[in-house]
Amino acid sequence: MSLQSVGFALVLFALSAALPAAAATPKVVRIATVAYFDADKPLFVGRPSIIARQGWLASELSKRGIALQWVPASHTAVGPIINEAFANHSIDFAEYGDLPSIIVNAAGVATRVVVPSGIGLDTYLVVPAGSTAKTIDDLKGKRIAIHRGRPWEVPLLRLLESRGLSYADFKVYNMNPQAAAAALAAGSIDALYTLNDALILEDQHVGKIIWSTRNAPPDWKMRAELWAAKDFIDRYPDITQLVATAYVKAALWSSQSENKDALIKLYTRPGIAEDLTRREYDNGAVPWSERWSPLFDAAVIDHYRHVTDYAVAKKLIRKPLAPDALLEPRFVNAALAQLGLTDYWRPRPVQGAKP
Amino acid sequence: MSPGVDSAMGAAVPTLTRLVRIPLLPRLVRLLPLLVLLVVWKAVTDAHWYPPELLVPPSEVWAALLELIETGELQNHLQVSLHRLGIGMALGCGFGVLFGVVMALSRTVETYTAPLFHVIRQVPSIALIPVLILIFGIGETFKILIVIKAAFFPVALATYTAVQGIPRPFFEVARVYQLPRAVLFRRIVLPATIPPIITGVRLALGRSWGTLVAAELLAAEAGIGQMMEFARQMFRIDVVMVGVLITGLIGFGFDRSFKWLEARLLRWRVR
């Protein structure tokens, strides 16, 4: 590249950075979500695949001359990738975990929960198949693996707290789930706390699940919601409403039991059996339609209070954060009213009971 | 390149001569790119072209460095990493020299081991992590093994080439003079092979350091790589940048020290 062309590029760059984007509508709405890669082709699972199938959002946006773009975030580092993208203004919405969202807000990048994702995901305590341990108490002094700083660390700490335990009572190993699965198979750890890959380990007779958040209070689950950049909400409330309405429509479709089989297909990530997804979502712990509730109920509010407190207590964030300010329920409420669904889902109370 | 410049840059010239030949000013000029980088970094962050959370200003990276030193966190991580590197390098280089010599001297060993040797040599150490964990567990062993693997191959290869490269006539002359084995080894084999082996060790050190940090990013409880990985999870890009800086400086320091050692060990050539 010649010196002139470098200079020209720099000038262009400076201009583009200096010009305020004053358009009334954006050219594109970018929604980031976890993706699995088949060769170099991203595969989306979960709510984005329903919304893409329904086609309503894409067509509503295109009527206004706006494109819809799904931005893939590799499942190996969803939190950091999406946080960096929000900070860089290269996405407008993202569907991802609770803890990274709180971390990015504490760092000064403002984002808001626009549509909660339902009751949340279960997390599991797995021990080697031949282990005699039956509860977390039996694992005292033993080696336990967890990927530190990932969203499923919060429910583990809740479990420990509820039993009067802490990390000091164990030998804690920090490793990603892939490495931990090998370690569990080799018997070089005594327990692993992880996501639904625990079900795979159980199927392969490598491990057995001795505890999960399935029967724990509803606010103990790991949550991933639809988050939006605050400046996007402020600038384009109408577009935000469209996206939120699309997500509520997807929640309605999900909650109808005749769509159960189709949903299980759309929620099954490549490389795992459909049966596993079925066991994860259709296990009778919660009525099917309630599982997909988009309400900002007490369980959601309490969950974010707890995760924020945890992040402050563990010094993961340096500035305290007002958790209630992270929640932006007006779009869901408007969508429910618009779609005539105000009484469709019931808000869940938070039980004080310990599992 | 003129012969003068060539010899000034060649490893065969003692350090002292190099110091004398390159005057002070050009030596300072070599720091210029570093200075330019700092100035551009500062200017770009001041202009707010990029979000300050992502492109952290140099002053904040400096503050993060001081904070990490004050809390002792950086020293802890570094100690863990350097401990792994030290043990892994010692074992990897030791085995590498032994294996290289044996492979060069014995045609049988070479025939049997060469294919496997060259196949494993091509596999990135990080790809072996799951296998290593399966066999050796999650303790320090597998992290040290990754360093051993990264160090072993360049040193073994350098040794093999060095021993093979000793000209046949050297041995013939030694036979004519009826040199005792010890003398043959001390006066001929060692001087002929040490320089390329040292170069191999220098390459091995650079490669091991990079590989170790990368392995720590993926699976470790502590170490400079883990410090960076956890900081990224916590959106502390300032700490990530400190890690990048420290990793680079340490790698640079190692490389320079070995270059200096190479030059010192080769002084005899000038005599």
Coordinates of N, CA, C and O in Angstrom, one line a residue, chain A residues 9 15 37 40 48 65 98 120 152 222 227 243 269 275 287 294 306 319 352:
Chain A
A9 N -6.9 6.5 3.5 CA -7.7 5.6 4.4 C -7.8 6.2 5.8 O -8.9 6.2 6.4
L15 N -13.0 10.7 9.3 CA -14.3 11.3 8.9 C -15.4 10.5 9.4 O -16.4 10.9 10.0
F37 N -20.1 -24.1 14.8 CA -19.6 -24.0 13.5 C -19.5 -25.3 12.8 O -18.9 -26.2 13.4
D40 N -17.0 -23.8 8.2 CA -17.0 -22.3 8.5 C -18.4 -21.8 8.5 O -18.6 -20.6 8.6
P48 N -33.1 -17.8 18.2 CA -32.9 -17.2 16.9 C -33.4 -18.1 15.7 O -33.9 -17.6 14.7
G65 N -36.9 -1.0 5.3 CA -35.6 -0.8 4.7 C -34.4 -1.2 5.6 O -33.3 -0.7 5.4
D98 N -25.8 -14.3 32.0 CA -26.0 -13.2 33.0 C -24.7 -12.6 33.6 O -24.6 -11.4 33.6
G120 N -34.7 -20.3 32.3 CA -33.3 -20.5 32.4 C -32.8 -21.9 32.3 O -33.6 -22.8 32.1
W152 N -22.0 -20.4 34.9 CA -22.4 -21.5 35.8 C -21.6 -21.6 37.0 O -21.9 -22.5 37.9
M222 N -29.2 -20.8 35.6 CA -28.3 -20.0 34.9 C -29.2 -19.3 33.8 O -30.0 -19.9 33.2
W227 N -30.3 -9.2 25.4 CA -29.8 -7.9 25.9 C -29.7 -6.9 24.7 O -29.5 -7.4 23.5
V243 N -38.1 -6.0 17.7 CA -37.3 -7.1 18.0 C -37.9 -7.8 19.2 O -38.0 -9.1 19.3
R269 N -28.2 -28.8 19.5 CA -27.0 -28.3 18.8 C -26.4 -29.5 18.1 O -26.6 -30.7 18.5
D275 N -32.6 -36.6 22.0 CA -33.2 -37.1 23.2 C -32.6 -36.3 24.4 O -33.3 -36.1 25.4
P287 N -44.2 -26.9 34.1 CA -45.1 -27.0 33.0 C -44.5 -26.5 31.7 O -43.8 -25.4 31.7
P294 N -41.7 -15.1 29.0 CA -40.8 -13.9 28.8 C -41.0 -12.9 29.9 O -40.5 -11.7 29.7
H306 N -29.0 -11.3 42.9 CA -28.0 -12.2 43.5 C -26.7 -12.2 42.7 O -25.6 -12.2 43.2
K319 N -17.0 -1.7 40.6 CA -18.0 -0.7 40.9 C -19.3 -1.4 41.3 O -19.7 -2.3 40.5
G352 N -38.5 -19.3 49.2 CA -37.3 -19.2 50.0 C -36.6 -20.6 50.3 O -35.6 -20.6 50.9

